PDB file of C-alpha atoms in Angstrom:
ATOM      1  CA  MET A   1      48.591 100.582 112.332  1.00  0.00           C
ATOM      2  CA  LYS A   2      45.032 101.939 112.659  1.00  0.00           C
ATOM      3  CA  GLN A   3      43.854  99.365 113.738  1.00  0.00           C
ATOM      4  CA  LEU A   4      46.743  97.975 116.322  1.00  0.00           C
ATOM      5  CA  LEU A   5      46.104 101.380 118.162  1.00  0.00           C
ATOM      6  CA  LEU A   6      41.797 101.345 118.252  1.00  0.00           C
ATOM      7  CA  SER A   7      42.333  97.593 119.907  1.00  0.00           C
ATOM      8  CA  LEU A   8      44.587  99.002 122.577  1.00  0.00           C
ATOM      9  CA  TRP A   9      42.531 102.071 123.131  1.00  0.00           C
ATOM     10  CA  ARG A  10      39.303  99.015 123.579  1.00  0.00           C
ATOM     11  CA  PHE A  11      41.822  97.396 126.342  1.00  0.00           C
ATOM     12  CA  ARG A  12      42.402 100.325 127.801  1.00  0.00           C
ATOM     13  CA  HIS A  13      40.949  99.711 130.718  1.00  0.00           C
ATOM     14  CA  PHE A  14      42.971  96.554 130.886  1.00  0.00           C
ATOM     15  CA  MET A  15      45.884  98.234 130.649  1.00  0.00           C
ATOM     16  CA  LEU A  16      44.710 100.634 134.184  1.00  0.00           C
ATOM     17  CA  SER A  17      43.268  97.733 136.115  1.00  0.00           C
ATOM     18  CA  SER A  18      46.888  95.633 135.276  1.00  0.00           C
ATOM     19  CA  ILE A  19      48.947  98.618 136.432  1.00  0.00           C
ATOM     20  CA  LYS A  20      46.796  98.829 139.451  1.00  0.00           C
ATOM     21  CA  ALA A  21      46.634  95.616 140.321  1.00  0.00           C
ATOM     22  CA  GLU A  22      50.880  95.011 139.931  1.00  0.00           C
ATOM     23  CA  PHE A  23      51.048  98.143 141.992  1.00  0.00           C
ATOM     24  CA  ARG A  24      49.112  96.661 145.147  1.00  0.00           C
ATOM     25  CA  GLY A  25      50.547  93.601 144.638  1.00  0.00           C
ATOM     26  CA  ARG A  26      53.829  94.789 145.949  1.00  0.00           C
ATOM     27  CA  PHE A  27      52.862  95.301 148.828  1.00  0.00           C
ATOM     28  CA  ALA A  28      49.819  92.765 149.563  1.00  0.00           C
ATOM     29  CA  ARG A  29      49.910  92.168 153.719  1.00  0.00           C
ATOM     30  CA  SER A  30      52.437  94.848 153.684  1.00  0.00           C
ATOM     31  CA  LYS A  31      50.739  97.726 156.861  1.00  0.00           C
ATOM     32  CA  LEU A  32      53.082 100.550 155.411  1.00  0.00           C
ATOM     33  CA  GLY A  33      51.552  99.837 152.078  1.00  0.00           C
ATOM     34  CA  ALA A  34      52.153 102.334 149.196  1.00  0.00           C
ATOM     35  CA  LEU A  35      54.029 104.489 151.111  1.00  0.00           C
ATOM     36  CA  TRP A  36      57.475 101.777 150.643  1.00  0.00           C
ATOM     37  CA  MET A  37      57.270 103.260 147.382  1.00  0.00           C
ATOM     38  CA  ILE A  38      58.311 106.920 148.516  1.00  0.00           C
ATOM     39  CA  LEU A  39      60.137 105.438 151.460  1.00  0.00           C
ATOM     40  CA  ASN A  40      62.841 102.990 149.737  1.00  0.00           C
ATOM     41  CA  PRO A  41      63.811 105.779 147.157  1.00  0.00           C
ATOM     42  CA  LEU A  42      63.709 108.340 149.853  1.00  0.00           C
ATOM     43  CA  ALA A  43      65.918 106.239 151.752  1.00  0.00           C
ATOM     44  CA  GLN A  44      68.468 105.743 148.945  1.00  0.00           C
ATOM     45  CA  ALA A  45      69.023 109.571 147.843  1.00  0.00           C
ATOM     46  CA  THR A  46      69.106 110.311 151.867  1.00  0.00           C
ATOM     47  CA  ILE A  47      72.080 107.994 151.649  1.00  0.00           C
ATOM     48  CA  PHE A  48      73.613 109.270 148.506  1.00  0.00           C
ATOM     49  CA  ALA A  49      72.982 112.675 149.728  1.00  0.00           C
ATOM     50  CA  ILE A  50      74.836 112.398 153.352  1.00  0.00           C
ATOM     51  CA  VAL A  51      77.797 110.028 151.645  1.00  0.00           C
ATOM     52  CA  LEU A  52      78.391 111.896 148.626  1.00  0.00           C
ATOM     53  CA  SER A  53      78.310 115.162 150.117  1.00  0.00           C
ATOM     54  CA  GLU A  54      79.500 115.216 153.761  1.00  0.00           C
ATOM     55  CA  VAL A  55      81.532 111.786 154.139  1.00  0.00           C
ATOM     56  CA  LEU A  56      83.699 112.409 150.317  1.00  0.00           C
ATOM     57  CA  ALA A  57      82.970 115.977 150.057  1.00  0.00           C
ATOM     58  CA  ALA A  58      82.357 115.446 146.755  1.00  0.00           C
ATOM     59  CA  LYS A  59      81.832 118.771 144.321  1.00  0.00           C
ATOM     60  CA  LEU A  60      81.465 119.628 140.814  1.00  0.00           C
ATOM     61  CA  PRO A  61      83.278 121.986 138.783  1.00  0.00           C
ATOM     62  CA  HIS A  62      81.187 125.548 138.552  1.00  0.00           C
ATOM     63  CA  VAL A  63      79.369 124.854 141.435  1.00  0.00           C
ATOM     64  CA  GLU A  64      79.708 126.326 144.941  1.00  0.00           C
ATOM     65  CA  SER A  65      76.722 123.995 146.788  1.00  0.00           C
ATOM     66  CA  LYS A  66      78.264 121.363 148.832  1.00  0.00           C
ATOM     67  CA  SER A  67      75.555 118.904 147.729  1.00  0.00           C
ATOM     68  CA  ALA A  68      75.823 119.530 144.314  1.00  0.00           C
ATOM     69  CA  TYR A  69      77.002 116.493 143.188  1.00  0.00           C
ATOM     70  CA  ALA A  70      74.485 114.322 145.398  1.00  0.00           C
ATOM     71  CA  ILE A  71      71.595 116.386 143.861  1.00  0.00           C
ATOM     72  CA  TYR A  72      73.517 115.883 140.148  1.00  0.00           C
ATOM     73  CA  LEU A  73      73.745 111.955 140.848  1.00  0.00           C
ATOM     74  CA  MET A  74      70.348 111.716 141.873  1.00  0.00           C
ATOM     75  CA  ALA A  75      68.776 113.457 139.203  1.00  0.00           C
ATOM     76  CA  GLY A  76      71.056 111.446 136.550  1.00  0.00           C
ATOM     77  CA  THR A  77      70.234 108.326 138.610  1.00  0.00           C
ATOM     78  CA  ALA A  78      66.262 108.974 138.349  1.00  0.00           C
ATOM     79  CA  ALA A  79      66.438 109.252 134.382  1.00  0.00           C
ATOM     80  CA  TRP A  80      68.566 106.623 133.331  1.00  0.00           C
ATOM     81  CA  GLY A  81      66.587 104.306 136.045  1.00  0.00           C
ATOM     82  CA  LEU A  82      63.369 105.138 133.785  1.00  0.00           C
ATOM     83  CA  PHE A  83      65.018 104.154 131.371  1.00  0.00           C
ATOM     84  CA  ALA A  84      66.630 100.587 132.420  1.00  0.00           C
ATOM     85  CA  GLU A  85      63.510  99.894 134.111  1.00  0.00           C
ATOM     86  CA  ILE A  86      61.481  99.716 131.257  1.00  0.00           C
ATOM     87  CA  VAL A  87      63.846  97.957 128.905  1.00  0.00           C
ATOM     88  CA  ASN A  88      64.621  95.505 131.243  1.00  0.00           C
ATOM     89  CA  ARG A  89      61.397  94.492 131.548  1.00  0.00           C
ATOM     90  CA  CYS A  90      60.097  94.780 127.783  1.00  0.00           C
ATOM     91  CA  THR A  91      62.804  92.705 127.216  1.00  0.00           C
ATOM     92  CA  THR A  92      61.577  89.632 129.065  1.00  0.00           C
ATOM     93  CA  VAL A  93      58.203  90.330 128.674  1.00  0.00           C
ATOM     94  CA  PHE A  94      56.617  87.532 126.186  1.00  0.00           C
ATOM     95  CA  ILE A  95      59.036  85.448 127.832  1.00  0.00           C
ATOM     96  CA  ASP A  96      57.711  86.489 131.605  1.00  0.00           C
ATOM     97  CA  TYR A  97      53.772  86.513 130.438  1.00  0.00           C
ATOM     98  CA  SER A  98      53.627  83.355 127.719  1.00  0.00           C
ATOM     99  CA  ASN A  99      51.295  81.068 129.087  1.00  0.00           C
ATOM    100  CA  THR A 100      48.938  84.093 129.351  1.00  0.00           C
ATOM    101  CA  LEU A 101      49.529  84.867 125.676  1.00  0.00           C
ATOM    102  CA  LYS A 102      48.685  81.525 125.141  1.00  0.00           C
ATOM    103  CA  LYS A 103      45.478  81.104 126.906  1.00  0.00           C
ATOM    104  CA  ILE A 104      43.558  84.902 126.820  1.00  0.00           C
ATOM    105  CA  ALA A 105      43.194  86.578 123.617  1.00  0.00           C
ATOM    106  CA  PHE A 106      44.535  90.156 123.633  1.00  0.00           C
ATOM    107  CA  PRO A 107      46.321  93.076 122.295  1.00  0.00           C
ATOM    108  CA  ARG A 108      50.297  91.735 122.958  1.00  0.00           C
ATOM    109  CA  LEU A 109      51.191  95.292 122.695  1.00  0.00           C
ATOM    110  CA  CYS A 110      49.527  96.149 126.024  1.00  0.00           C
ATOM    111  CA  LEU A 111      51.891  94.248 128.505  1.00  0.00           C
ATOM    112  CA  PRO A 112      54.167  96.772 127.253  1.00  0.00           C
ATOM    113  CA  LEU A 113      52.730  99.687 127.781  1.00  0.00           C
ATOM    114  CA  ILE A 114      51.217  98.113 131.370  1.00  0.00           C
ATOM    115  CA  ILE A 115      55.204  98.017 132.215  1.00  0.00           C
ATOM    116  CA  GLY A 116      55.554 101.491 130.860  1.00  0.00           C
ATOM    117  CA  GLY A 117      52.937 102.777 133.214  1.00  0.00           C
ATOM    118  CA  SER A 118      53.896 101.038 136.306  1.00  0.00           C
ATOM    119  CA  ALA A 119      57.510 102.215 135.515  1.00  0.00           C
ATOM    120  CA  LEU A 120      56.330 105.993 135.354  1.00  0.00           C
ATOM    121  CA  LEU A 121      54.626 105.885 138.575  1.00  0.00           C
ATOM    122  CA  ASN A 122      57.713 104.173 140.258  1.00  0.00           C
ATOM    123  CA  HIS A 123      59.621 107.171 138.627  1.00  0.00           C
ATOM    124  CA  LEU A 124      56.896 109.629 139.986  1.00  0.00           C
ATOM    125  CA  LEU A 125      57.379 108.526 143.634  1.00  0.00           C
ATOM    126  CA  LEU A 126      60.572 108.834 143.209  1.00  0.00           C
ATOM    127  CA  LEU A 127      60.505 112.339 142.327  1.00  0.00           C
ATOM    128  CA  LEU A 128      58.708 113.072 144.824  1.00  0.00           C
ATOM    129  CA  ALA A 129      61.234 111.462 146.718  1.00  0.00           C
ATOM    130  CA  ILE A 130      64.066 113.107 145.674  1.00  0.00           C
ATOM    131  CA  LEU A 131      62.384 116.297 146.300  1.00  0.00           C
ATOM    132  CA  VAL A 132      62.013 115.825 150.082  1.00  0.00           C
ATOM    133  CA  VAL A 133      65.673 115.418 149.647  1.00  0.00           C
ATOM    134  CA  PHE A 134      66.218 118.629 148.057  1.00  0.00           C
ATOM    135  CA  LEU A 135      64.141 120.377 150.444  1.00  0.00           C
ATOM    136  CA  PHE A 136      66.139 119.245 153.045  1.00  0.00           C
ATOM    137  CA  PHE A 137      69.501 120.563 151.617  1.00  0.00           C
ATOM    138  CA  GLY A 138      67.449 123.954 150.796  1.00  0.00           C
ATOM    139  CA  HIS A 139      67.313 123.267 146.850  1.00  0.00           C
ATOM    140  CA  PRO A 140      63.532 124.171 146.072  1.00  0.00           C
ATOM    141  CA  PRO A 141      61.871 123.217 143.003  1.00  0.00           C
ATOM    142  CA  ASN A 142      62.112 126.416 140.244  1.00  0.00           C
ATOM    143  CA  VAL A 143      59.860 127.091 137.185  1.00  0.00           C
ATOM    144  CA  ALA A 144      62.714 124.524 134.993  1.00  0.00           C
ATOM    145  CA  TRP A 145      61.286 121.577 136.636  1.00  0.00           C
ATOM    146  CA  LEU A 146      58.613 121.933 134.263  1.00  0.00           C
ATOM    147  CA  VAL A 147      60.630 120.473 131.754  1.00  0.00           C
ATOM    148  CA  LEU A 148      60.566 117.160 133.239  1.00  0.00           C
ATOM    149  CA  PRO A 149      57.332 115.776 131.700  1.00  0.00           C
ATOM    150  CA  LEU A 150      59.299 116.428 128.309  1.00  0.00           C
ATOM    151  CA  GLY A 151      62.245 114.655 129.602  1.00  0.00           C
ATOM    152  CA  MET A 152      59.832 111.690 130.689  1.00  0.00           C
ATOM    153  CA  LEU A 153      58.114 111.278 127.146  1.00  0.00           C
ATOM    154  CA  LEU A 154      60.884 111.500 125.453  1.00  0.00           C
ATOM    155  CA  ILE A 155      62.955 108.794 127.800  1.00  0.00           C
ATOM    156  CA  VAL A 156      59.747 106.321 127.733  1.00  0.00           C
ATOM    157  CA  LEU A 157      59.506 106.683 124.223  1.00  0.00           C
ATOM    158  CA  PHE A 158      63.244 105.840 123.453  1.00  0.00           C
ATOM    159  CA  ALA A 159      63.163 102.806 125.773  1.00  0.00           C
ATOM    160  CA  PHE A 160      59.497 101.161 124.632  1.00  0.00           C
ATOM    161  CA  GLY A 161      60.676 101.268 120.791  1.00  0.00           C
ATOM    162  CA  LEU A 162      64.121  99.427 122.221  1.00  0.00           C
ATOM    163  CA  GLY A 163      62.271  97.271 124.883  1.00  0.00           C
ATOM    164  CA  ILE A 164      59.911  96.238 122.388  1.00  0.00           C
ATOM    165  CA  ILE A 165      62.529  95.440 119.800  1.00  0.00           C
ATOM    166  CA  LEU A 166      64.482  93.380 121.947  1.00  0.00           C
ATOM    167  CA  GLY A 167      61.518  91.683 123.913  1.00  0.00           C
ATOM    168  CA  LEU A 168      60.623  90.145 120.278  1.00  0.00           C
ATOM    169  CA  LEU A 169      64.354  89.633 119.448  1.00  0.00           C
ATOM    170  CA  ASN A 170      64.388  87.920 122.918  1.00  0.00           C
ATOM    171  CA  VAL A 171      61.464  85.270 122.059  1.00  0.00           C
ATOM    172  CA  PHE A 172      63.632  84.020 118.973  1.00  0.00           C
ATOM    173  CA  SER A 173      66.798  83.874 120.260  1.00  0.00           C
ATOM    174  CA  ARG A 174      67.613  83.933 124.702  1.00  0.00           C
ATOM    175  CA  ASP A 175      70.443  85.377 124.028  1.00  0.00           C
ATOM    176  CA  VAL A 176      69.753  88.731 123.218  1.00  0.00           C
ATOM    177  CA  GLY A 177      68.772  88.862 126.789  1.00  0.00           C
ATOM    178  CA  GLN A 178      71.778  88.016 128.471  1.00  0.00           C
ATOM    179  CA  VAL A 179      73.981  89.887 125.853  1.00  0.00           C
ATOM    180  CA  PHE A 180      71.862  93.193 126.293  1.00  0.00           C
ATOM    181  CA  THR A 181      71.747  93.102 130.389  1.00  0.00           C
ATOM    182  CA  ILE A 182      76.189  93.529 129.904  1.00  0.00           C
ATOM    183  CA  VAL A 183      75.644  96.458 127.129  1.00  0.00           C
ATOM    184  CA  LEU A 184      72.925  98.088 129.337  1.00  0.00           C
ATOM    185  CA  GLN A 185      75.516  97.620 132.282  1.00  0.00           C
ATOM    186  CA  LEU A 186      78.587  99.298 129.694  1.00  0.00           C
ATOM    187  CA  TRP A 187      76.025 101.920 128.197  1.00  0.00           C
ATOM    188  CA  PHE A 188      75.094 103.370 132.208  1.00  0.00           C
ATOM    189  CA  TRP A 189      78.608 103.466 132.317  1.00  0.00           C
ATOM    190  CA  LEU A 190      78.942 105.690 128.554  1.00  0.00           C
ATOM    191  CA  THR A 191      76.786 107.936 129.567  1.00  0.00           C
ATOM    192  CA  PRO A 192      77.863 110.761 132.042  1.00  0.00           C
ATOM    193  CA  VAL A 193      75.728 109.974 135.712  1.00  0.00           C
ATOM    194  CA  VAL A 194      78.234 109.623 137.931  1.00  0.00           C
ATOM    195  CA  TYR A 195      80.614 111.813 135.858  1.00  0.00           C
ATOM    196  CA  THR A 196      80.041 115.016 134.266  1.00  0.00           C
ATOM    197  CA  VAL A 197      80.593 115.823 130.435  1.00  0.00           C
ATOM    198  CA  GLU A 198      83.499 118.596 131.133  1.00  0.00           C
ATOM    199  CA  SER A 199      85.828 115.802 132.989  1.00  0.00           C
ATOM    200  CA  LEU A 200      85.705 113.001 129.156  1.00  0.00           C
ATOM    201  CA  PRO A 201      89.157 112.527 127.518  1.00  0.00           C
ATOM    202  CA  GLU A 202      88.476 114.838 124.046  1.00  0.00           C
ATOM    203  CA  ARG A 203      89.285 111.479 122.582  1.00  0.00           C
ATOM    204  CA  PHE A 204      85.798 110.053 124.008  1.00  0.00           C
ATOM    205  CA  ALA A 205      83.493 113.258 123.463  1.00  0.00           C
ATOM    206  CA  PHE A 206      82.299 111.022 120.163  1.00  0.00           C
ATOM    207  CA  ILE A 207      80.364 109.451 122.839  1.00  0.00           C
ATOM    208  CA  HIS A 208      78.252 111.791 124.768  1.00  0.00           C
ATOM    209  CA  ARG A 209      77.462 113.141 121.020  1.00  0.00           C
ATOM    210  CA  ILE A 210      76.239 109.611 119.698  1.00  0.00           C
ATOM    211  CA  ASN A 211      74.313 108.661 122.771  1.00  0.00           C
ATOM    212  CA  PRO A 212      71.032 109.574 122.838  1.00  0.00           C
ATOM    213  CA  MET A 213      70.658 108.655 126.473  1.00  0.00           C
ATOM    214  CA  SER A 214      73.562 111.471 127.600  1.00  0.00           C
ATOM    215  CA  SER A 215      70.888 114.041 126.169  1.00  0.00           C
ATOM    216  CA  LEU A 216      67.990 113.320 127.531  1.00  0.00           C
ATOM    217  CA  VAL A 217      69.746 112.244 131.344  1.00  0.00           C
ATOM    218  CA  LYS A 218      71.202 116.479 130.806  1.00  0.00           C
ATOM    219  CA  ILE A 219      67.673 117.448 130.707  1.00  0.00           C
ATOM    220  CA  TYR A 220      67.378 115.944 134.236  1.00  0.00           C
ATOM    221  CA  GLN A 221      70.833 117.203 135.444  1.00  0.00           C
ATOM    222  CA  ASP A 222      70.410 120.982 134.194  1.00  0.00           C
ATOM    223  CA  ALA A 223      66.639 120.930 135.633  1.00  0.00           C
ATOM    224  CA  LEU A 224      66.869 119.545 138.911  1.00  0.00           C
ATOM    225  CA  LEU A 225      70.444 121.416 140.152  1.00  0.00           C
ATOM    226  CA  LEU A 226      71.069 124.207 138.304  1.00  0.00           C
ATOM    227  CA  GLY A 227      67.351 125.415 137.447  1.00  0.00           C
ATOM    228  CA  ARG A 228      68.412 125.726 133.711  1.00  0.00           C
ATOM    229  CA  LEU A 229      65.948 124.602 130.521  1.00  0.00           C
ATOM    230  CA  PRO A 230      68.106 122.285 127.608  1.00  0.00           C
ATOM    231  CA  GLN A 231      69.321 123.733 124.844  1.00  0.00           C
ATOM    232  CA  TRP A 232      66.686 122.845 122.534  1.00  0.00           C
ATOM    233  CA  GLU A 233      69.099 121.918 119.385  1.00  0.00           C
ATOM    234  CA  ASN A 234      70.810 119.312 121.636  1.00  0.00           C
ATOM    235  CA  LEU A 235      67.476 117.498 121.600  1.00  0.00           C
ATOM    236  CA  VAL A 236      67.370 117.469 117.841  1.00  0.00           C
ATOM    237  CA  PHE A 237      69.156 114.040 118.095  1.00  0.00           C
ATOM    238  CA  PRO A 238      67.571 112.070 121.058  1.00  0.00           C
ATOM    239  CA  LEU A 239      64.080 113.241 119.791  1.00  0.00           C
ATOM    240  CA  ILE A 240      64.630 111.704 116.360  1.00  0.00           C
ATOM    241  CA  ALA A 241      66.564 108.777 117.782  1.00  0.00           C
ATOM    242  CA  ALA A 242      63.010 108.283 120.630  1.00  0.00           C
ATOM    243  CA  VAL A 243      60.276 108.826 117.325  1.00  0.00           C
ATOM    244  CA  GLY A 244      61.977 106.715 115.217  1.00  0.00           C
ATOM    245  CA  LEU A 245      62.681 103.636 117.627  1.00  0.00           C
ATOM    246  CA  PHE A 246      59.439 104.039 118.934  1.00  0.00           C
ATOM    247  CA  GLY A 247      57.737 104.145 115.188  1.00  0.00           C
ATOM    248  CA  PHE A 248      59.446 101.445 114.197  1.00  0.00           C
ATOM    249  CA  SER A 249      59.242  99.226 116.980  1.00  0.00           C
ATOM    250  CA  PHE A 250      55.321  99.464 115.937  1.00  0.00           C
ATOM    251  CA  TRP A 251      56.152  98.092 112.644  1.00  0.00           C
ATOM    252  CA  ILE A 252      58.349  95.391 113.459  1.00  0.00           C
ATOM    253  CA  PHE A 253      55.965  94.165 116.282  1.00  0.00           C
ATOM    254  CA  ARG A 254      53.172  93.856 113.178  1.00  0.00           C
ATOM    255  CA  ARG A 255      55.314  92.026 111.036  1.00  0.00           C
ATOM    256  CA  ALA A 256      56.576  89.772 114.289  1.00  0.00           C
ATOM    257  CA  SER A 257      53.234  89.146 115.757  1.00  0.00           C
ATOM    258  CA  ALA A 258      51.553  86.391 114.110  1.00  0.00           C
ATOM    259  CA  ASP A 259      54.751  84.099 115.309  1.00  0.00           C
ATOM    260  CA  LEU A 260      55.241  85.128 118.348  1.00  0.00           C
ATOM    261  CA  VAL A 261      53.065  82.932 120.443  1.00  0.00           C
ATOM    262  CA  ASP A 262      54.280  79.853 117.901  1.00  0.00           C
ATOM    263  CA  ALA A 263      57.927  80.684 119.518  1.00  0.00           C
ATOM    264  CA  LEU A 264      57.115  80.689 123.082  1.00  0.00           C
TER     265      LEU A 264
END
């Protein structure tokens, strides 16, 4: 483990330059450039806000604000989007970069870390766009926003650990990626992003309790909508799941990395 971490540290400049290159490559020959990183999520957030608040008049129970449901949905979507982007891209990263892995000698774990860094950058720009919409609604940030880095960290650890494991399995069996695409869609609807936990029938309440993403998404929803810090006892299970999966992914990667290139 120590050697692996040291090798990653030696290639830190390679990973940072790769993240920058991927960021710039998205907007090559675009006059607005990186501004699109804000305009696209801003447009999406604005559409959510207008349609849900003004057209559908969707409301949350026990919250009087007309824009509460739009804020709730944007917060949950932001948290879920960070998780889904990392997991989806990590699942295919070794296959997508198979030629690079065969030709260039570098720590293979750099690739998922580059994806994680890129996804985190996208996420921060999305939060900036959401902030603009919130200000438009008269819903300024508050001290509870300071807990968002904790939510980001736990989501990244959990997504990275799961993504690495799926990425390795996908190399040896390409069905894994196809199956998980369906699983991820189902997982989204089992997570309270578009509905509240209180709206779940009691017989389905256990799904919320065993789903780590429920508590992680709730960090965002509580902070962005209610200005409320999380209930720390509810984060014990997600913390164990995130750190445990992250550590396990390193272990299984070391076991499988010797056969990775041959399988590609």
